[in-house]
Structure formats: structure tokens, C-alpha cells
Amino acid sequence: MLRLDEVRRGRVREFVAAFLRAPGLPATWAEARPLLRPVLRGIVPPADVGTPLRRPAFPFLAEYVVVDQPDTMTYVSAAHGWGVTDDEVFAAARANLSGATLMGAADEPVVVQFVDDGDSYWTSHLLLDGWLAGLAGQVGGRPVAFAPERGTLLVTADGSDLLPGLFEQAEAAFLASPRAITPMAYVSDGSGRTVPYPAPPGSPFEVCVRRAEAVLAARAYERQAESLPLAAELLITGQGRTRAVWPSDGPALLPCADEVQFGETVRPWDELAPHLTAQGLDPERWRAEKWPV
């Protein structure tokens, strides 16, 4: 059992370590609070930010908090040491967004592009309940948003002929940008929370949605594999289906996929799932020991 003085020393070490990793962070909550902003990033943290404070946002995306200063943007550490809860940090960051609304109205579906100057955090506004839904009058219908990279937020109306082109535009920007976020589309649910755009079977946008999900998943698993031995590759096949490639007859960590390829054989994921073991990773991978007979 830890004694109270040991716990205190541990907290002090975490506090000091956090600020050594990120010089220039405000030392007190009062100083930090007005500078906090939420940001959407991949669930695999950047390699140069230590252990940042984060929580799940959307599939393959997490919500982080940064300190926004005139010349720098610094990730808040999980060991921030400000004497407040993580929930308070997230809440303060969201409260500091402008929540700006647009003027005017659209009589038919249009595309509105928010271009970030570095201070607006437009893509972060998707984290604010009710904000996206509030743009309905300006885009001519139920808003659908794309945040392909940190400087761009695109919003149009659901069901419009503009959507397929925006899926293509978002994917191209996502794949080309060193500051990529997501190629997926997002809408508001009944309570105003932002959620991935649903496309039920038979929807004209079903293939677009499935491909965007696959592209985002492949990028997340690719980044994870950079520091994970035995990590198998995730490929995207026709119509946005995903395939985990099990490279050799031995142990591998498979990404979740529609199907698995080993040698020249391809089998559905569900057929192999009973023989796989989840590893508790983020994104999750499943350990496989040897090729099925």
C-alpha cells in the first residue's frame, strides 16, 4: 500500500515531468484556462507530444486539448498538474471556442467552406453540441460536414448532388495533407451531438461512406504499425471493403477488417474471429498465431 507521502511525491514528479516535456505551458489553472482549445486528431498521438490528455471523439479520432499562445500550440499533458479534473479541462477548452454563426440563408443546397487562419479552430467546432445543426439555414438543408485537414471545414446539405464530389475532395485533401484529420462526413444526431454520417444499405452515398471509413482506418493502423512489431497491413479493396493481410504463417497482430488474406486465401473476418485475441490497443488489433488449415 502506498503511503500518503509517496502519493504526493508521485504527483509532484508527474507535474514536473509534464512541464519539462512541454516548456512554456502556463503554471497555474487561472493562467491556462483562457488559452485552452479542443482539437480533433487521430487516436494515435503524434510521436513528439509525450502522453497527451485525450478522450474518444469519433471512430479513429480523439479529442485533445492544446494551449493556444501567439506563436505556439502546445498539447496539454495527461499529467497537467493544474489541480482540476480532466473533465474540467475539456469543458474549459470547448467553452473557449467562438461558436460563431453564419449570416444569410440559402434557398438550395450550397457548400460553405471555413478556412482557418490558425486562430479559428473551425474543425474543433464539430465538438460543440448543436453547432453543426445550427448551420441548416446557411447550407440549405441538414448540414453535413467534412474536416479533411486542420485548416479546412466543408459543410453542405444532406441529400444534395454536391455530396459525392465533397467525399472525393475530402479524401484527396486528407491523403495529401501532413495535417490530415478525417475523410469522413459528419452530421448532428437528435440531441445535437456530432456523429459520423450514416448511410443505410441502398443509400446513394453508401459506397462513399464505406470508402471514407476504410481510408481513415487504414491511415490510423498505418501510423500505429510504425511502432508495433507484428502489425499486419490493412488494405482497401473494391467498394471500400477492407482486408487485413497476414503476411506469413506465424504470429501477427491483425487490424479489424471485412476479410483476412493469408497466402492466396481470403476469408471473411467473422470466420476467423473465434480464433483471434483482442490486445486492448487503440485502434484495436487481434493476435493470430498461425494460418488456419
PDB file of C-alpha atoms in Angstrom, residues 97-281:
ATOM      1  CA  LEU A  97     -14.414  28.325 -28.899  1.00  0.00           C
ATOM      2  CA  SER A  98     -16.193  31.197 -30.553  1.00  0.00           C
ATOM      3  CA  GLY A  99     -19.257  29.181 -31.602  1.00  0.00           C
ATOM      4  CA  ALA A 100     -19.605  31.672 -34.444  1.00  0.00           C
ATOM      5  CA  THR A 101     -22.713  31.550 -36.631  1.00  0.00           C
ATOM      6  CA  LEU A 102     -23.139  32.481 -40.288  1.00  0.00           C
ATOM      7  CA  MET A 103     -25.268  35.280 -41.641  1.00  0.00           C
ATOM      8  CA  GLY A 104     -27.706  34.923 -44.513  1.00  0.00           C
ATOM      9  CA  ALA A 105     -29.703  31.958 -45.810  1.00  0.00           C
ATOM     10  CA  ALA A 106     -29.595  29.508 -48.713  1.00  0.00           C
ATOM     11  CA  ASP A 107     -32.648  28.619 -50.816  1.00  0.00           C
ATOM     12  CA  GLU A 108     -30.973  25.471 -52.150  1.00  0.00           C
ATOM     13  CA  PRO A 109     -28.026  23.278 -51.123  1.00  0.00           C
ATOM     14  CA  VAL A 110     -24.695  25.099 -51.190  1.00  0.00           C
ATOM     15  CA  VAL A 111     -21.161  24.387 -49.943  1.00  0.00           C
ATOM     16  CA  VAL A 112     -19.775  26.608 -47.205  1.00  0.00           C
ATOM     17  CA  GLN A 113     -16.020  26.438 -46.674  1.00  0.00           C
ATOM     18  CA  PHE A 114     -14.478  27.589 -43.405  1.00  0.00           C
ATOM     19  CA  VAL A 115     -10.791  28.394 -43.925  1.00  0.00           C
ATOM     20  CA  ASP A 116      -8.805  28.549 -40.713  1.00  0.00           C
ATOM     21  CA  ASP A 117      -6.304  31.346 -40.176  1.00  0.00           C
ATOM     22  CA  GLY A 118      -4.685  29.456 -37.304  1.00  0.00           C
ATOM     23  CA  ASP A 119      -6.825  31.010 -34.583  1.00  0.00           C
ATOM     24  CA  SER A 120     -10.386  29.992 -35.501  1.00  0.00           C
ATOM     25  CA  TYR A 121     -10.251  26.235 -34.805  1.00  0.00           C
ATOM     26  CA  TRP A 122     -13.157  25.641 -37.184  1.00  0.00           C
ATOM     27  CA  THR A 123     -12.770  21.865 -37.282  1.00  0.00           C
ATOM     28  CA  SER A 124     -12.937  21.849 -33.480  1.00  0.00           C
ATOM     29  CA  HIS A 125     -16.418  23.361 -33.629  1.00  0.00           C
ATOM     30  CA  LEU A 126     -17.709  19.915 -34.580  1.00  0.00           C
ATOM     31  CA  LEU A 127     -17.195  19.067 -30.889  1.00  0.00           C
ATOM     32  CA  LEU A 128     -19.760  21.663 -29.796  1.00  0.00           C
ATOM     33  CA  ASP A 129     -23.252  20.213 -29.317  1.00  0.00           C
ATOM     34  CA  GLY A 130     -25.738  21.915 -31.608  1.00  0.00           C
ATOM     35  CA  TRP A 131     -23.225  23.954 -33.596  1.00  0.00           C
ATOM     36  CA  LEU A 132     -23.342  21.947 -36.810  1.00  0.00           C
ATOM     37  CA  ALA A 133     -27.137  21.603 -36.753  1.00  0.00           C
ATOM     38  CA  GLY A 134     -27.360  25.381 -36.430  1.00  0.00           C
ATOM     39  CA  LEU A 135     -25.968  25.833 -39.955  1.00  0.00           C
ATOM     40  CA  ALA A 136     -29.048  24.341 -41.653  1.00  0.00           C
ATOM     41  CA  GLY A 137     -30.343  27.666 -42.890  1.00  0.00           C
ATOM     42  CA  GLN A 138     -26.998  28.664 -44.353  1.00  0.00           C
ATOM     43  CA  VAL A 139     -26.353  25.458 -46.337  1.00  0.00           C
ATOM     44  CA  GLY A 140     -29.912  24.770 -47.492  1.00  0.00           C
ATOM     45  CA  GLY A 141     -30.746  21.658 -45.501  1.00  0.00           C
ATOM     46  CA  ARG A 142     -29.486  19.259 -42.851  1.00  0.00           C
ATOM     47  CA  PRO A 143     -25.766  20.092 -42.549  1.00  0.00           C
ATOM     48  CA  VAL A 144     -23.145  17.502 -43.500  1.00  0.00           C
ATOM     49  CA  ALA A 145     -19.567  18.417 -42.558  1.00  0.00           C
ATOM     50  CA  PHE A 146     -16.117  17.340 -43.738  1.00  0.00           C
ATOM     51  CA  ALA A 147     -12.881  18.112 -41.859  1.00  0.00           C
ATOM     52  CA  PRO A 148     -10.160  16.634 -44.091  1.00  0.00           C
ATOM     53  CA  GLU A 149      -7.311  18.632 -42.575  1.00  0.00           C
ATOM     54  CA  ARG A 150      -6.757  21.126 -39.806  1.00  0.00           C
ATOM     55  CA  GLY A 151      -7.263  24.237 -41.924  1.00  0.00           C
ATOM     56  CA  THR A 152     -10.443  23.242 -43.755  1.00  0.00           C
ATOM     57  CA  LEU A 153     -14.060  22.614 -42.788  1.00  0.00           C
ATOM     58  CA  LEU A 154     -16.593  21.993 -45.568  1.00  0.00           C
ATOM     59  CA  VAL A 155     -20.342  21.958 -44.929  1.00  0.00           C
ATOM     60  CA  THR A 156     -23.204  21.233 -47.329  1.00  0.00           C
ATOM     61  CA  ALA A 157     -26.782  19.939 -47.200  1.00  0.00           C
ATOM     62  CA  ASP A 158     -27.706  16.279 -46.847  1.00  0.00           C
ATOM     63  CA  GLY A 159     -29.055  14.524 -49.918  1.00  0.00           C
ATOM     64  CA  SER A 160     -27.697  17.056 -52.391  1.00  0.00           C
ATOM     65  CA  ASP A 161     -25.872  16.259 -55.620  1.00  0.00           C
ATOM     66  CA  LEU A 162     -22.856  18.010 -54.108  1.00  0.00           C
ATOM     67  CA  LEU A 163     -22.104  15.235 -51.625  1.00  0.00           C
ATOM     68  CA  PRO A 164     -20.263  12.714 -53.868  1.00  0.00           C
ATOM     69  CA  GLY A 165     -17.880  15.425 -55.057  1.00  0.00           C
ATOM     70  CA  LEU A 166     -17.200  16.510 -51.485  1.00  0.00           C
ATOM     71  CA  PHE A 167     -16.383  12.947 -50.445  1.00  0.00           C
ATOM     72  CA  GLU A 168     -13.803  12.859 -53.257  1.00  0.00           C
ATOM     73  CA  GLN A 169     -12.455  16.300 -52.365  1.00  0.00           C
ATOM     74  CA  ALA A 170     -12.177  15.397 -48.683  1.00  0.00           C
ATOM     75  CA  GLU A 171     -10.338  12.152 -49.417  1.00  0.00           C
ATOM     76  CA  ALA A 172      -7.858  13.884 -51.715  1.00  0.00           C
ATOM     77  CA  ALA A 173      -7.159  16.600 -49.136  1.00  0.00           C
ATOM     78  CA  PHE A 174      -6.882  14.048 -46.321  1.00  0.00           C
ATOM     79  CA  LEU A 175      -4.363  11.896 -48.184  1.00  0.00           C
ATOM     80  CA  ALA A 176      -2.279  14.865 -49.348  1.00  0.00           C
ATOM     81  CA  SER A 177      -2.087  16.873 -46.131  1.00  0.00           C
ATOM     82  CA  PRO A 178       0.575  16.461 -43.443  1.00  0.00           C
ATOM     83  CA  ARG A 179      -2.088  17.845 -41.077  1.00  0.00           C
ATOM     84  CA  ALA A 180      -4.826  15.381 -42.025  1.00  0.00           C
ATOM     85  CA  ILE A 181      -7.832  14.752 -39.772  1.00  0.00           C
ATOM     86  CA  THR A 182     -10.531  12.670 -41.490  1.00  0.00           C
ATOM     87  CA  PRO A 183     -12.066  11.975 -44.931  1.00  0.00           C
ATOM     88  CA  MET A 184     -15.398  11.012 -43.334  1.00  0.00           C
ATOM     89  CA  ALA A 185     -18.626  13.029 -43.275  1.00  0.00           C
ATOM     90  CA  TYR A 186     -20.410  14.080 -40.064  1.00  0.00           C
ATOM     91  CA  VAL A 187     -23.911  15.218 -39.088  1.00  0.00           C
ATOM     92  CA  SER A 188     -25.784  16.072 -35.894  1.00  0.00           C
ATOM     93  CA  ASP A 189     -27.916  13.457 -34.149  1.00  0.00           C
ATOM     94  CA  GLY A 190     -31.256  14.128 -32.470  1.00  0.00           C
ATOM     95  CA  SER A 191     -29.589  15.599 -29.395  1.00  0.00           C
ATOM     96  CA  GLY A 192     -27.284  17.903 -31.345  1.00  0.00           C
ATOM     97  CA  ARG A 193     -24.135  15.810 -30.946  1.00  0.00           C
ATOM     98  CA  THR A 194     -21.921  15.384 -33.981  1.00  0.00           C
ATOM     99  CA  VAL A 195     -21.795  11.790 -35.256  1.00  0.00           C
ATOM    100  CA  PRO A 196     -20.493  10.044 -38.390  1.00  0.00           C
ATOM    101  CA  TYR A 197     -22.813  10.440 -41.373  1.00  0.00           C
ATOM    102  CA  PRO A 198     -24.967   7.293 -41.634  1.00  0.00           C
ATOM    103  CA  ALA A 199     -25.665   5.706 -44.989  1.00  0.00           C
ATOM    104  CA  PRO A 200     -28.083   2.793 -44.717  1.00  0.00           C
ATOM    105  CA  PRO A 201     -27.922  -0.031 -47.278  1.00  0.00           C
ATOM    106  CA  GLY A 202     -29.264   1.177 -50.574  1.00  0.00           C
ATOM    107  CA  SER A 203     -28.393   4.821 -49.956  1.00  0.00           C
ATOM    108  CA  PRO A 204     -26.795   6.531 -52.978  1.00  0.00           C
ATOM    109  CA  PHE A 205     -23.967   7.562 -50.655  1.00  0.00           C
ATOM    110  CA  GLU A 206     -23.369   4.118 -49.118  1.00  0.00           C
ATOM    111  CA  VAL A 207     -20.190   3.416 -51.095  1.00  0.00           C
ATOM    112  CA  CYS A 208     -18.836   6.925 -50.391  1.00  0.00           C
ATOM    113  CA  VAL A 209     -19.325   6.479 -46.655  1.00  0.00           C
ATOM    114  CA  ARG A 210     -17.825   2.995 -46.588  1.00  0.00           C
ATOM    115  CA  ARG A 211     -14.763   4.080 -48.532  1.00  0.00           C
ATOM    116  CA  ALA A 212     -14.183   7.115 -46.295  1.00  0.00           C
ATOM    117  CA  GLU A 213     -14.361   4.891 -43.205  1.00  0.00           C
ATOM    118  CA  ALA A 214     -11.862   2.487 -44.774  1.00  0.00           C
ATOM    119  CA  VAL A 215      -9.419   5.236 -45.746  1.00  0.00           C
ATOM    120  CA  LEU A 216      -9.438   6.678 -42.222  1.00  0.00           C
ATOM    121  CA  ALA A 217      -8.999   3.237 -40.653  1.00  0.00           C
ATOM    122  CA  ALA A 218      -6.092   2.395 -42.961  1.00  0.00           C
ATOM    123  CA  ARG A 219      -4.279   5.618 -42.039  1.00  0.00           C
ATOM    124  CA  ALA A 220      -4.777   5.014 -38.293  1.00  0.00           C
ATOM    125  CA  TYR A 221      -3.492   1.443 -38.497  1.00  0.00           C
ATOM    126  CA  GLU A 222      -0.580   2.559 -40.668  1.00  0.00           C
ATOM    127  CA  ARG A 223       0.534   5.081 -38.056  1.00  0.00           C
ATOM    128  CA  GLN A 224       0.107   2.545 -35.269  1.00  0.00           C
ATOM    129  CA  ALA A 225       2.198  -0.023 -37.155  1.00  0.00           C
ATOM    130  CA  GLU A 226       5.216   2.314 -37.183  1.00  0.00           C
ATOM    131  CA  SER A 227       5.922   1.391 -33.562  1.00  0.00           C
ATOM    132  CA  LEU A 228       4.238  -2.008 -33.255  1.00  0.00           C
ATOM    133  CA  PRO A 229       6.049  -5.274 -34.065  1.00  0.00           C
ATOM    134  CA  LEU A 230       3.998  -7.959 -35.834  1.00  0.00           C
ATOM    135  CA  ALA A 231       1.463  -5.380 -37.052  1.00  0.00           C
ATOM    136  CA  ALA A 232      -0.314  -6.562 -40.201  1.00  0.00           C
ATOM    137  CA  GLU A 233      -1.313  -4.190 -43.005  1.00  0.00           C
ATOM    138  CA  LEU A 234      -4.846  -3.042 -43.789  1.00  0.00           C
ATOM    139  CA  LEU A 235      -5.720  -2.742 -47.482  1.00  0.00           C
ATOM    140  CA  ILE A 236      -8.765  -1.204 -49.170  1.00  0.00           C
ATOM    141  CA  THR A 237     -10.325  -3.325 -51.885  1.00  0.00           C
ATOM    142  CA  GLY A 238     -13.215  -2.623 -54.257  1.00  0.00           C
ATOM    143  CA  GLN A 239     -16.252  -0.705 -52.993  1.00  0.00           C
ATOM    144  CA  GLY A 240     -14.444   0.312 -49.831  1.00  0.00           C
ATOM    145  CA  ARG A 241     -14.067  -3.161 -48.331  1.00  0.00           C
ATOM    146  CA  THR A 242     -11.084  -3.703 -46.033  1.00  0.00           C
ATOM    147  CA  ARG A 243      -8.646  -6.604 -45.954  1.00  0.00           C
ATOM    148  CA  ALA A 244      -6.118  -7.492 -43.256  1.00  0.00           C
ATOM    149  CA  VAL A 245      -3.022  -9.012 -44.859  1.00  0.00           C
ATOM    150  CA  TRP A 246      -1.473 -11.759 -42.687  1.00  0.00           C
ATOM    151  CA  PRO A 247       1.997 -11.844 -44.221  1.00  0.00           C
ATOM    152  CA  SER A 248       3.470 -15.170 -43.041  1.00  0.00           C
ATOM    153  CA  ASP A 249       2.455 -18.364 -41.261  1.00  0.00           C
ATOM    154  CA  GLY A 250       3.190 -17.173 -37.747  1.00  0.00           C
ATOM    155  CA  PRO A 251       2.081 -14.653 -35.108  1.00  0.00           C
ATOM    156  CA  ALA A 252       0.589 -11.388 -36.346  1.00  0.00           C
ATOM    157  CA  LEU A 253      -1.496  -8.512 -34.991  1.00  0.00           C
ATOM    158  CA  LEU A 254      -4.415  -8.092 -37.346  1.00  0.00           C
ATOM    159  CA  PRO A 255      -6.368  -4.848 -37.799  1.00  0.00           C
ATOM    160  CA  CYS A 256     -10.143  -5.191 -37.822  1.00  0.00           C
ATOM    161  CA  ALA A 257     -11.279  -5.749 -41.407  1.00  0.00           C
ATOM    162  CA  ASP A 258     -14.027  -7.189 -43.565  1.00  0.00           C
ATOM    163  CA  GLU A 259     -11.784 -10.061 -44.594  1.00  0.00           C
ATOM    164  CA  VAL A 260      -8.357 -11.599 -43.968  1.00  0.00           C
ATOM    165  CA  GLN A 261      -5.821 -12.722 -46.555  1.00  0.00           C
ATOM    166  CA  PHE A 262      -3.159 -15.329 -45.767  1.00  0.00           C
ATOM    167  CA  GLY A 263      -1.148 -16.687 -48.647  1.00  0.00           C
ATOM    168  CA  GLU A 264      -3.522 -16.873 -51.619  1.00  0.00           C
ATOM    169  CA  THR A 265      -6.558 -17.480 -49.401  1.00  0.00           C
ATOM    170  CA  VAL A 266      -9.116 -14.821 -48.443  1.00  0.00           C
ATOM    171  CA  ARG A 267     -11.708 -15.492 -45.736  1.00  0.00           C
ATOM    172  CA  PRO A 268     -14.365 -13.355 -44.032  1.00  0.00           C
ATOM    173  CA  TRP A 269     -13.335 -11.804 -40.734  1.00  0.00           C
ATOM    174  CA  ASP A 270     -16.254 -13.411 -38.899  1.00  0.00           C
ATOM    175  CA  GLU A 271     -14.999 -16.842 -39.876  1.00  0.00           C
ATOM    176  CA  LEU A 272     -11.615 -16.266 -38.213  1.00  0.00           C
ATOM    177  CA  ALA A 273     -12.744 -14.103 -35.293  1.00  0.00           C
ATOM    178  CA  PRO A 274     -13.225 -17.022 -32.814  1.00  0.00           C
ATOM    179  CA  HIS A 275      -9.506 -17.818 -33.198  1.00  0.00           C
ATOM    180  CA  LEU A 276      -8.278 -14.256 -32.596  1.00  0.00           C
ATOM    181  CA  THR A 277      -7.450 -12.486 -29.324  1.00  0.00           C
ATOM    182  CA  ALA A 278      -8.036  -8.780 -28.731  1.00  0.00           C
ATOM    183  CA  GLN A 279      -4.967  -6.927 -27.439  1.00  0.00           C
ATOM    184  CA  GLY A 280      -6.502  -3.869 -25.790  1.00  0.00           C
ATOM    185  CA  LEU A 281      -4.869  -1.464 -28.254  1.00  0.00           C
TER     186      LEU A 281
END
